[in-house]
Amino acid sequence: MRHNVSPFRKTLLYIFLFIGVIVSVFPFYWMFVGATNPSGEIFKVPPNFLPGDYGWENFKNLNENVGIVRVLGNSLFITLTFTVLSAIVCTAAGYAFAKFQFKGRNAIFFMLLVAIMIPYHVTLIPLFEIFSNVNWLNTFQAVILPQVAYPFAIFLMRQNMQAIPDSLLEAARVDGAGEFHIFFRIVLPVMRPALAAVAIFLFMFQWNNFIWPLVVLQSQDMYTLPVALSSLVGMSRIDYGQVMMGTTLSTLPIMIFFLLLQKQFISGILGGSVKE
Amino acid sequence: MTPKNVPYIFILPAVTFFLIFTVYPVISSLLLSFQKREGSEYVFAGLENYTRLFQDELFYKALGNTFLILIVQVPIQLFLAVVIAVALNSQLVKMKSFFRIAFFMPAITALVASSIIFMIMLDENYGLVNYLLSFVGIDPIAWLSDPFWAKVALMAAITWRWTGYNMVIFLAGLQNIPGSLYEAAEMDGAGKLRQFFYITVPQLKPIFLFTFVLSTIGTLQLFDEPYILTEGGPNNSTLTITLYLYQNGFRYFDFGYASAIAYVLVLIIGVLSWAQMKWAGEDK
């Protein structure tokens, strides 16, 4: 192979990549600058590019305005409950699809695949009616329940489960292990990496979920972060310092999460689309 | 527990949730699309919602906007994603994981949050973008209040959010192309550009299809960004199908009409996905 690449081309490549990095990352920096400065600083000409020390004020104002502490708690509770519940339900289903022969298997699986294609928005109005009928509008369960059987997560778990050797399960059965014992003590531990990837995917989906919570949550004390943020920018006088603090709070946890677990993150999002 | 019902026990929770929260709503929505409200009751209205839809200029506008974004933004985004992926895959580049993390960062933020940041940076009078443009002698652009520029702004926000996401998918695909293919081409004297078009592009074809279908479905469902950035304005220039659906459903509470919009969306996605798959299959 030719290794004598001109330094010019190499430099060009790096310049291209660094411009891309700046475009990708700068908005986050700008958000941080806004969150730590008073509202007026964000729109100053020339702009102030340095973080300030007004972050705590913005946080306090934001909390007075939309009860951000409560909103953060709502988001965290909804997201964690959803992630755990959905991970269990989808993993169990994925296991059944991958490791058992049963009547109706292919038909049900085909339905799940079709569901991946159907826009979520089609279900909004009937879902709204369902929860309205049982008087569950403006509740956490209304936000959590609809997507628990997340077809894509089931699909992913099935793909991963297929790698478990049948002989392993058979051996356990011969030893007299019950089916639940096998699932919890043998299957789940082996599936840890896949489970982590799917859980991260589910977490991110729910943490960032917007349209359904927007529809079903009606009072400010029930809002999740994205809904609270959208209510902030809908106000007639917008305090941008507060808004930027709000976006920072919604981004920071997931960003830290991402930096710590970026391998699982990416494999969760690749979703078995590409075999690595 | 008998061996025969074991799989059913494992699958039961998922199927129950799926039937209640997906299958039932999907069917119910279809039925609703043939109904309209009279007083407090819903009555059968035949094709009325659909005939109304096909005479609704606003719906055509939403459809047109959505398709314009599809035709302009998706190719740009996928092209950029491939170029960055190929650049990052190059043996000349060090710090690969740093670049990968940086490019992927936009894909993890809430669409609501990233839309708000864009809204602030694109402010006509005091926004950072216009300030920077003033250095190269460009007059302030009315990013969010001019119908043309609002579309551009929306597309820019989407491109920013999804390019890195697609790049990662392409990168994984690139790493699966056997290096021996390039070595053989190299020996035959093929340059980098020829290698790109004769090896990389054909080998990536399934990935192209996958990202293309994904981006198409995503674009047709565009909601968060136009809702936050422009609320569909100015003059409905950024109204998308889903935003129109939302407005009819939850602003005017016209559930029948909104359901008809939803089903037209289902139909479009179905036809497009089918066409894309077929096109990919025949080409093999």
Coordinates of C-alpha atoms in Angstrom, one line a residue:
Chain A
M1 CA 0.0 0.0 0.0
R2 CA 1.1 3.6 -0.6
H3 CA 1.9 5.2 2.7
N4 CA 3.5 8.3 1.4
V5 CA 0.4 10.5 1.7
S6 CA 1.2 14.2 1.3
P7 CA 1.1 16.2 4.5
F8 CA -1.2 18.6 2.7
R9 CA -3.9 16.0 2.3
K10 CA -3.6 14.9 5.9
T11 CA -3.9 18.5 7.1
L12 CA -7.0 19.1 4.9
L13 CA -8.6 16.0 6.4
Y14 CA -8.0 17.2 9.9
I15 CA -9.3 20.7 9.1
F16 CA -12.5 19.1 7.7
L17 CA -13.0 17.0 10.8
F18 CA -12.3 19.7 13.2
I19 CA -14.8 22.0 11.5
G20 CA -17.3 19.2 11.9
V21 CA -16.5 18.8 15.6
I22 CA -16.9 22.5 16.2
V23 CA -20.3 22.6 14.5
S24 CA -21.4 19.5 16.5
V25 CA -20.2 20.5 19.9
F26 CA -20.4 24.3 19.9
P27 CA -24.1 24.5 20.5
F28 CA -23.6 22.6 23.7
Y29 CA -20.9 25.0 24.8
W30 CA -23.2 27.9 23.9
M31 CA -26.0 26.4 26.0
F32 CA -23.6 26.2 28.9
V33 CA -22.6 29.8 28.5
G34 CA -26.3 30.8 28.4
A35 CA -27.1 28.8 31.4
T36 CA -24.5 30.5 33.6
N37 CA -25.2 34.1 32.5
P38 CA -28.1 36.5 33.0
S39 CA -30.6 36.5 30.2
G40 CA -29.3 39.7 28.6
E41 CA -25.8 38.4 28.2
I42 CA -26.9 35.8 25.6
F43 CA -28.1 38.4 23.1
K44 CA -25.3 40.9 23.7
V45 CA -23.4 42.3 20.7
P46 CA -20.6 41.4 20.6
P47 CA -21.5 38.1 22.3
N48 CA -20.0 37.0 25.6
F49 CA -18.4 33.6 24.9
L50 CA -17.4 32.9 28.5
P51 CA -19.4 31.0 31.1
G52 CA -20.5 33.3 34.0
D53 CA -21.5 32.7 37.6
Y54 CA -25.2 33.3 37.3
G55 CA -26.1 29.6 37.0
W56 CA -27.5 29.3 40.5
E57 CA -29.7 32.4 40.0
N58 CA -31.0 30.9 36.7
F59 CA -31.7 27.6 38.5
K60 CA -33.5 29.3 41.3
N61 CA -35.6 31.4 38.9
L62 CA -36.3 28.3 36.8
N63 CA -37.5 26.5 39.9
E64 CA -39.8 29.3 40.9
N65 CA -41.1 29.5 37.3
V66 CA -41.7 25.8 36.4
G67 CA -40.7 23.9 39.5
I68 CA -37.7 22.4 37.8
V69 CA -36.7 20.2 40.8
R70 CA -40.1 18.5 40.7
V71 CA -39.9 18.3 36.8
L72 CA -36.5 16.7 37.0
G73 CA -37.9 14.2 39.6
N74 CA -40.8 13.5 37.3
S75 CA -38.6 12.8 34.3
L76 CA -36.3 10.7 36.3
F77 CA -39.1 8.6 37.9
I78 CA -40.9 8.2 34.6
T79 CA -37.8 7.3 32.6
L80 CA -36.4 4.8 35.2
T81 CA -39.7 3.0 35.7
F82 CA -40.3 2.8 32.0
T83 CA -36.8 1.5 31.3
V84 CA -36.9 -1.2 33.9
L85 CA -40.4 -2.3 33.0
S86 CA -39.8 -2.2 29.3
A87 CA -36.5 -4.0 29.5
I88 CA -38.0 -6.9 31.4
V89 CA -41.1 -7.2 29.1
C90 CA -39.0 -6.9 25.9
T91 CA -36.3 -9.2 27.1
A92 CA -38.7 -11.9 28.1
A93 CA -40.5 -11.6 24.7
G94 CA -37.2 -11.6 22.8
Y95 CA -36.2 -14.8 24.6
A96 CA -39.4 -16.5 23.7
F97 CA -39.1 -15.5 20.0
A98 CA -35.4 -16.6 19.8
K99 CA -35.4 -19.8 21.8
F100 CA -38.8 -21.4 21.6
Q101 CA -41.0 -22.9 18.8
F102 CA -44.6 -22.1 19.4
K103 CA -47.8 -21.6 17.5
G104 CA -48.3 -18.1 16.3
R105 CA -44.7 -17.1 16.8
N106 CA -44.1 -15.9 13.2
A107 CA -47.4 -14.1 13.0
I108 CA -46.8 -12.2 16.2
F109 CA -43.3 -11.4 15.2
F110 CA -44.4 -10.2 11.8
M111 CA -46.9 -7.9 13.5
L112 CA -44.1 -6.4 15.7
L113 CA -42.0 -5.7 12.6
V114 CA -44.9 -3.9 11.0
A115 CA -45.4 -1.9 14.2
I116 CA -41.9 -0.6 13.8
M117 CA -42.9 1.0 10.6
I118 CA -46.2 2.5 11.8
P119 CA -45.8 6.1 13.0
Y120 CA -46.4 6.4 16.7
H121 CA -48.6 9.4 16.0
V122 CA -51.4 7.2 14.7
T123 CA -52.0 5.9 18.2
L124 CA -52.0 9.3 19.9
I125 CA -55.8 10.0 19.7
P126 CA -57.0 6.5 20.7
L127 CA -54.5 6.4 23.5
F128 CA -55.7 9.8 24.7
E129 CA -59.2 8.4 24.7
I130 CA -58.2 5.2 26.5
F131 CA -56.6 7.2 29.3
S132 CA -59.4 9.7 29.4
N133 CA -61.9 6.9 29.8
V134 CA -60.1 5.4 32.8
N135 CA -59.5 8.9 34.2
W136 CA -55.7 8.6 33.9
L137 CA -55.0 11.7 32.0
N138 CA -52.2 13.7 33.7
T139 CA -50.8 10.7 35.4
F140 CA -47.4 9.1 35.3
Q141 CA -48.7 5.7 34.3
A142 CA -50.3 7.3 31.2
V143 CA -46.8 8.4 30.1
I144 CA -45.1 5.2 31.0
L145 CA -47.4 2.4 29.8
P146 CA -48.0 2.9 26.1
Q147 CA -44.5 2.1 24.8
V148 CA -43.5 -0.6 27.3
A149 CA -43.7 -3.3 24.6
Y150 CA -41.3 -1.4 22.5
P151 CA -41.1 -3.5 19.2
F152 CA -37.6 -2.4 18.3
A153 CA -36.3 -3.5 21.8
I154 CA -38.0 -6.9 21.4
F155 CA -36.5 -7.2 18.0
L156 CA -33.0 -6.3 19.3
M157 CA -33.3 -8.8 22.2
R158 CA -34.4 -11.5 19.9
Q159 CA -31.4 -10.9 17.6
N160 CA -29.0 -11.1 20.6
M161 CA -30.7 -14.1 22.2
Q162 CA -30.2 -16.1 19.1
A163 CA -26.5 -16.3 20.0
I164 CA -27.2 -18.3 23.2
P165 CA -26.4 -21.9 22.5
D166 CA -29.4 -24.2 22.8
S167 CA -27.2 -26.8 24.5
L168 CA -26.6 -24.4 27.4
L169 CA -30.4 -24.3 28.0
E170 CA -30.8 -28.0 27.5
A171 CA -28.1 -28.8 30.0
A172 CA -29.8 -26.7 32.6
R173 CA -33.1 -28.4 31.9
V174 CA -31.5 -31.8 32.3
D175 CA -30.1 -30.6 35.6
G176 CA -33.7 -29.9 36.7
A177 CA -33.6 -26.1 36.6
G178 CA -37.0 -24.4 36.2
E179 CA -37.7 -22.2 33.3
F180 CA -37.6 -19.0 35.3
H181 CA -34.4 -20.0 37.0
I182 CA -32.9 -20.5 33.6
F183 CA -34.1 -17.2 32.4
F184 CA -32.9 -15.2 35.4
R185 CA -29.8 -17.1 36.3
I186 CA -28.4 -18.2 33.0
V187 CA -29.9 -16.1 30.2
L188 CA -29.9 -12.7 31.7
P189 CA -26.3 -12.7 33.0
V190 CA -25.1 -13.9 29.5
M191 CA -27.2 -11.1 27.9
R192 CA -25.8 -8.3 30.1
P193 CA -24.1 -6.3 27.3
A194 CA -27.1 -6.5 25.0
L195 CA -29.4 -5.7 27.9
A196 CA -27.3 -2.6 28.8
A197 CA -27.5 -1.4 25.2
V198 CA -31.3 -1.8 25.0
A199 CA -31.8 -0.2 28.4
I200 CA -29.8 2.8 27.3
F201 CA -31.8 3.0 24.2
L202 CA -35.1 2.8 26.1
F203 CA -33.9 5.4 28.7
M204 CA -33.0 7.8 26.0
F205 CA -36.2 7.4 24.2
Q206 CA -38.3 8.1 27.3
W207 CA -36.0 10.9 28.6
N208 CA -36.3 12.8 25.3
N209 CA -39.9 11.7 24.5
F210 CA -42.0 14.7 23.8
I211 CA -45.3 14.5 21.8
W212 CA -47.1 11.9 24.0
P213 CA -46.2 13.5 27.3
L214 CA -47.2 16.9 25.8
V215 CA -50.6 15.4 24.9
V216 CA -51.3 13.6 28.1
L217 CA -49.8 15.8 30.8
Q218 CA -51.8 18.8 31.6
S219 CA -50.6 20.4 34.8
Q220 CA -47.2 21.9 35.4
D221 CA -46.5 19.8 38.5
M222 CA -46.7 16.6 36.3
Y223 CA -44.5 17.9 33.4
T224 CA -41.5 16.1 32.2
L225 CA -38.4 18.1 31.1
P226 CA -39.1 18.4 27.4
V227 CA -42.7 19.5 28.1
A228 CA -41.6 22.0 30.7
L229 CA -39.0 23.4 28.3
S230 CA -41.6 23.8 25.6
S231 CA -43.9 25.6 28.0
L232 CA -41.0 28.0 28.8
V233 CA -40.5 29.0 25.2
G234 CA -44.2 29.4 24.7
M235 CA -44.3 32.2 27.3
S236 CA -44.7 35.8 26.1
R237 CA -41.6 37.0 27.8
I238 CA -38.8 34.5 27.7
D239 CA -36.0 34.5 30.2
Y240 CA -33.3 32.9 28.1
G241 CA -30.9 32.3 31.0
Q242 CA -33.6 30.1 32.6
V243 CA -34.3 28.4 29.3
M244 CA -30.7 27.6 28.7
M245 CA -30.4 26.3 32.3
G246 CA -33.4 24.1 31.5
T247 CA -31.9 22.7 28.3
T248 CA -28.6 22.1 30.2
L249 CA -30.4 20.1 32.9
S250 CA -32.1 18.0 30.3
T251 CA -28.9 17.4 28.3
L252 CA -26.3 17.1 31.0
P253 CA -27.4 13.8 32.7
I254 CA -27.7 12.0 29.3
M255 CA -24.4 13.5 28.2
I256 CA -22.5 12.2 31.3
F257 CA -24.2 8.9 30.8
F258 CA -23.1 8.9 27.2
L259 CA -19.5 9.8 27.9
L260 CA -19.3 7.0 30.5
L261 CA -21.0 4.3 28.4
Q262 CA -20.5 5.4 24.8
K263 CA -19.8 1.9 23.5
Q264 CA -23.1 0.5 24.8
F265 CA -24.8 3.7 23.7
I266 CA -23.7 3.3 20.2
S267 CA -24.4 -0.4 20.0
G268 CA -27.9 0.3 21.4
I269 CA -28.6 2.8 18.7
L270 CA -27.0 0.8 15.9
G271 CA -29.7 -1.7 16.9
G272 CA -28.3 -4.7 15.1
S273 CA -28.6 -2.9 11.9
V274 CA -25.0 -3.6 11.2
K275 CA -23.2 -6.7 12.4
E276 CA -20.0 -5.5 14.0
Chain B
M1 CA -45.9 -24.8 34.3
T2 CA -45.8 -27.3 31.5
P3 CA -43.0 -27.0 28.8
K4 CA -45.7 -26.2 26.2
N5 CA -46.9 -23.0 27.8
V6 CA -43.4 -21.7 28.7
P7 CA -43.0 -19.5 25.7
Y8 CA -46.5 -18.1 26.1
I9 CA -45.7 -17.0 29.6
F10 CA -42.6 -15.2 28.5
I11 CA -44.4 -13.5 25.7
L12 CA -47.6 -12.7 27.5
P13 CA -46.7 -9.3 29.1
A14 CA -45.4 -7.9 25.8
V15 CA -48.3 -9.2 23.8
T16 CA -50.8 -7.8 26.3
F17 CA -49.2 -4.3 26.3
F18 CA -48.9 -4.5 22.5
L19 CA -52.6 -5.4 22.0
I20 CA -53.9 -2.7 24.3
F21 CA -51.5 0.2 23.4
T22 CA -50.6 -0.5 19.8
V23 CA -53.0 -2.8 18.0
Y24 CA -56.2 -1.5 19.5
P25 CA -55.3 2.2 18.9
V26 CA -54.1 1.5 15.4
I27 CA -57.5 -0.1 14.5
S28 CA -59.5 2.4 16.6
S29 CA -57.7 5.2 14.8
L30 CA -58.7 3.8 11.4
L31 CA -62.4 3.6 12.5
L32 CA -62.2 7.1 13.9
S33 CA -61.0 8.4 10.5
F34 CA -64.5 7.5 9.1
Q35 CA -66.3 9.3 11.9
K36 CA -67.1 12.8 12.8
R37 CA -68.4 14.5 15.9
E38 CA -72.0 15.6 16.1
G39 CA -72.6 17.2 19.4
S40 CA -70.8 15.0 21.8
E41 CA -71.3 11.8 19.8
Y42 CA -69.1 10.4 17.1
V43 CA -71.2 9.3 14.0
F44 CA -70.2 7.4 10.9
A45 CA -69.3 9.9 8.2
G46 CA -68.0 7.6 5.4
L47 CA -65.2 9.2 3.4
E48 CA -66.1 12.7 4.5
N49 CA -62.8 13.3 6.4
Y50 CA -60.8 12.0 3.5
T51 CA -62.6 14.1 0.8
R52 CA -62.2 17.1 3.1
L53 CA -58.5 16.3 3.4
F54 CA -58.0 16.2 -0.3
Q55 CA -59.5 19.6 -0.7
D56 CA -57.6 21.1 2.3
E57 CA -55.0 23.5 1.1
L58 CA -53.3 23.5 4.4
F59 CA -52.9 19.7 4.3
Y60 CA -51.3 20.0 0.8
K61 CA -49.0 22.6 2.2
A62 CA -48.0 20.4 5.1
L63 CA -47.5 17.5 2.7
G64 CA -45.4 19.7 0.3
N65 CA -43.2 21.1 3.2
T66 CA -42.6 17.6 4.5
F67 CA -41.6 16.2 1.1
L68 CA -39.4 19.2 0.3
I69 CA -37.5 18.5 3.5
L70 CA -37.4 14.8 2.6
I71 CA -36.0 15.5 -0.9
V72 CA -33.5 18.2 0.1
Q73 CA -32.4 17.4 3.6
V74 CA -32.2 13.6 3.7
P75 CA -29.6 13.4 0.8
I76 CA -27.5 16.2 2.3
Q77 CA -27.5 14.6 5.6
L78 CA -26.6 11.1 4.3
F79 CA -24.0 12.5 2.0
L80 CA -22.3 14.4 4.9
A81 CA -22.6 11.3 7.1
V82 CA -20.8 9.1 4.5
V83 CA -18.1 11.7 3.9
I84 CA -17.4 12.1 7.6
A85 CA -17.5 8.3 8.1
V86 CA -15.0 7.7 5.2
A87 CA -12.8 10.4 6.5
L88 CA -12.9 9.0 10.0
N89 CA -12.2 5.5 8.8
S90 CA -9.1 6.7 7.1
Q91 CA -5.8 5.3 8.4
L92 CA -4.4 8.8 8.5
V93 CA -6.7 9.9 11.3
K94 CA -5.8 9.5 14.9
M95 CA -8.0 10.1 17.9
K96 CA -10.8 8.3 16.2
S97 CA -12.9 7.8 19.3
F98 CA -12.7 11.5 20.2
F99 CA -14.1 12.4 16.8
R100 CA -16.7 9.7 16.9
I101 CA -18.0 10.9 20.3
A102 CA -18.0 14.5 19.2
F103 CA -19.9 13.9 16.0
F104 CA -22.4 11.6 17.8
M105 CA -23.1 14.1 20.6
P106 CA -26.0 15.9 18.9
A107 CA -27.9 12.6 18.5
I108 CA -28.3 12.1 22.3
T109 CA -29.9 15.4 23.1
A110 CA -33.6 15.9 23.4
L111 CA -35.0 17.3 20.1
V112 CA -36.8 19.9 22.3
A113 CA -33.6 21.0 23.8
S114 CA -31.6 21.2 20.6
S115 CA -34.4 23.0 18.9
I116 CA -34.4 25.6 21.6
I117 CA -30.7 26.2 21.3
F118 CA -31.1 26.6 17.6
M119 CA -33.9 29.0 18.1
I120 CA -31.7 31.2 20.3
M121 CA -28.7 31.0 18.0
L122 CA -30.8 31.9 15.0
D123 CA -32.5 35.0 16.5
E124 CA -32.7 37.6 13.8
N125 CA -31.5 40.6 15.7
Y126 CA -29.1 39.3 18.4
G127 CA -28.5 35.7 17.5
L128 CA -25.0 34.3 17.3
V129 CA -25.3 33.0 13.7
N130 CA -26.2 36.4 12.3
Y131 CA -23.5 38.0 14.3
L132 CA -20.9 35.6 12.9
L133 CA -22.3 36.1 9.4
S134 CA -21.8 39.9 9.7
F135 CA -18.1 39.3 9.7
V136 CA -18.3 38.0 6.1
G137 CA -20.5 40.9 5.2
I138 CA -23.8 39.1 5.2
D139 CA -26.8 41.1 6.3
P140 CA -28.9 39.7 9.1
I141 CA -31.1 36.8 7.9
A142 CA -34.6 36.4 9.2
W143 CA -34.1 32.8 10.0
L144 CA -37.3 32.1 11.8
S145 CA -39.7 34.7 10.3
D146 CA -39.0 34.4 6.6
P147 CA -40.8 31.5 5.0
F148 CA -37.8 30.5 2.9
W149 CA -35.2 30.8 5.6
A150 CA -37.4 29.2 8.2
K151 CA -37.3 26.0 6.1
V152 CA -33.6 26.4 5.8
A153 CA -33.3 26.8 9.6
L154 CA -35.4 23.7 10.2
M155 CA -33.4 21.7 7.8
A156 CA -30.1 22.9 9.4
A157 CA -31.4 21.9 12.8
I158 CA -32.3 18.4 11.6
T159 CA -29.0 18.0 9.8
W160 CA -27.1 19.0 12.9
R161 CA -29.1 16.5 15.0
W162 CA -28.9 13.4 12.7
T163 CA -25.7 13.5 10.7
G164 CA -23.6 12.0 13.4
Y165 CA -26.1 9.3 14.1
N166 CA -26.0 8.2 10.5
M167 CA -22.3 8.6 10.4
V168 CA -21.9 6.0 13.2
I169 CA -24.1 3.6 11.2
F170 CA -22.0 4.1 8.1
L171 CA -18.8 3.8 10.1
A172 CA -19.9 0.4 11.4
G173 CA -20.7 -0.6 7.8
L174 CA -17.3 0.6 6.5
Q175 CA -15.5 -1.5 9.1
N176 CA -17.1 -4.5 7.7
I177 CA -15.8 -4.0 4.2
P178 CA -12.9 -6.5 3.8
G179 CA -9.6 -4.6 3.5
S180 CA -8.5 -7.1 0.8
L181 CA -10.9 -5.5 -1.6
Y182 CA -9.0 -2.2 -1.3
E183 CA -5.6 -3.9 -1.5
A184 CA -6.6 -5.6 -4.7
A185 CA -7.8 -2.3 -6.2
E186 CA -4.7 -0.6 -5.1
M187 CA -2.6 -3.2 -6.9
D188 CA -4.6 -2.7 -10.0
G189 CA -3.8 1.0 -9.8
A190 CA -7.2 2.4 -8.8
G191 CA -7.0 5.8 -7.1
K192 CA -8.9 6.7 -3.9
L193 CA -11.8 8.2 -5.7
R194 CA -12.3 5.2 -7.9
Q195 CA -12.0 3.0 -4.8
F196 CA -14.7 5.0 -3.2
F197 CA -17.1 4.7 -6.1
Y198 CA -16.3 1.1 -7.1
I199 CA -15.8 -0.5 -3.7
T200 CA -17.1 1.7 -0.8
V201 CA -20.4 2.8 -2.3
P202 CA -21.5 -0.6 -3.6
Q203 CA -20.4 -2.4 -0.4
L204 CA -22.3 0.2 1.6
K205 CA -25.5 -0.3 -0.3
P206 CA -27.5 -2.1 2.4
I207 CA -26.5 0.5 4.9
F208 CA -27.5 3.3 2.5
L209 CA -30.9 1.6 2.2
F210 CA -31.2 1.2 5.9
T211 CA -30.3 4.8 6.7
F212 CA -32.5 6.1 3.9
V213 CA -35.6 4.2 5.0
L214 CA -34.9 5.3 8.6
S215 CA -34.4 9.0 7.6
T216 CA -37.5 8.9 5.4
I217 CA -39.7 7.5 8.2
G218 CA -38.2 10.0 10.6
T219 CA -38.7 13.0 8.3
L220 CA -42.3 12.1 7.6
Q221 CA -42.9 12.1 11.4
L222 CA -41.2 15.4 12.0
F223 CA -42.8 17.2 14.9
D224 CA -40.6 18.3 17.8
E225 CA -38.4 20.7 15.8
P226 CA -41.1 22.6 13.9
Y227 CA -43.2 22.7 17.0
I228 CA -40.5 24.4 19.0
L229 CA -38.5 26.3 16.3
T230 CA -41.3 28.0 14.4
E231 CA -44.7 26.5 15.5
G232 CA -45.2 25.7 11.8
G233 CA -44.9 29.3 10.7
P234 CA -44.3 31.8 9.3
N235 CA -47.4 31.5 7.1
N236 CA -47.3 27.7 7.6
S237 CA -44.0 27.4 5.7
T238 CA -42.7 24.8 8.2
L239 CA -46.0 23.1 8.9
T240 CA -45.4 19.3 8.7
I241 CA -47.9 16.5 8.5
T242 CA -47.5 15.5 12.1
L243 CA -47.7 19.0 13.3
Y244 CA -51.0 19.4 11.4
L245 CA -52.2 16.2 12.8
Y246 CA -51.4 17.4 16.3
Q247 CA -53.1 20.8 15.7
N248 CA -56.3 19.1 14.5
G249 CA -56.3 16.5 17.2
F250 CA -55.3 18.5 20.3
R251 CA -56.0 22.1 19.5
Y252 CA -59.3 21.7 17.6
F253 CA -60.1 18.3 19.1
D254 CA -61.2 17.1 15.7
F255 CA -60.3 13.5 16.3
G256 CA -61.9 12.1 13.2
Y257 CA -60.1 14.5 10.9
A258 CA -56.8 14.1 12.7
S259 CA -57.1 10.3 12.4
A260 CA -57.6 10.6 8.6
I261 CA -54.4 12.6 8.5
A262 CA -52.7 9.9 10.5
Y263 CA -53.9 7.3 8.1
V264 CA -52.7 9.1 5.0
L265 CA -49.3 9.3 6.8
V266 CA -49.4 5.6 7.4
L267 CA -50.2 5.0 3.7
I268 CA -47.4 7.3 2.5
I269 CA -44.8 5.6 4.8
G270 CA -46.0 2.2 3.7
V271 CA -45.8 3.0 0.0
L272 CA -42.4 4.7 0.3
S273 CA -40.8 2.0 2.5
W274 CA -42.1 -0.6 0.1
A275 CA -40.8 1.3 -2.9
Q276 CA -37.4 1.7 -1.3
M277 CA -37.1 -1.9 -0.5
K278 CA -38.2 -3.0 -3.9
W279 CA -35.9 -0.6 -5.6
A280 CA -33.0 -2.0 -3.5
G281 CA -34.0 -5.6 -4.1
E282 CA -34.3 -5.3 -7.9
D283 CA -31.0 -3.6 -8.3
K284 CA -29.1 -6.5 -6.8

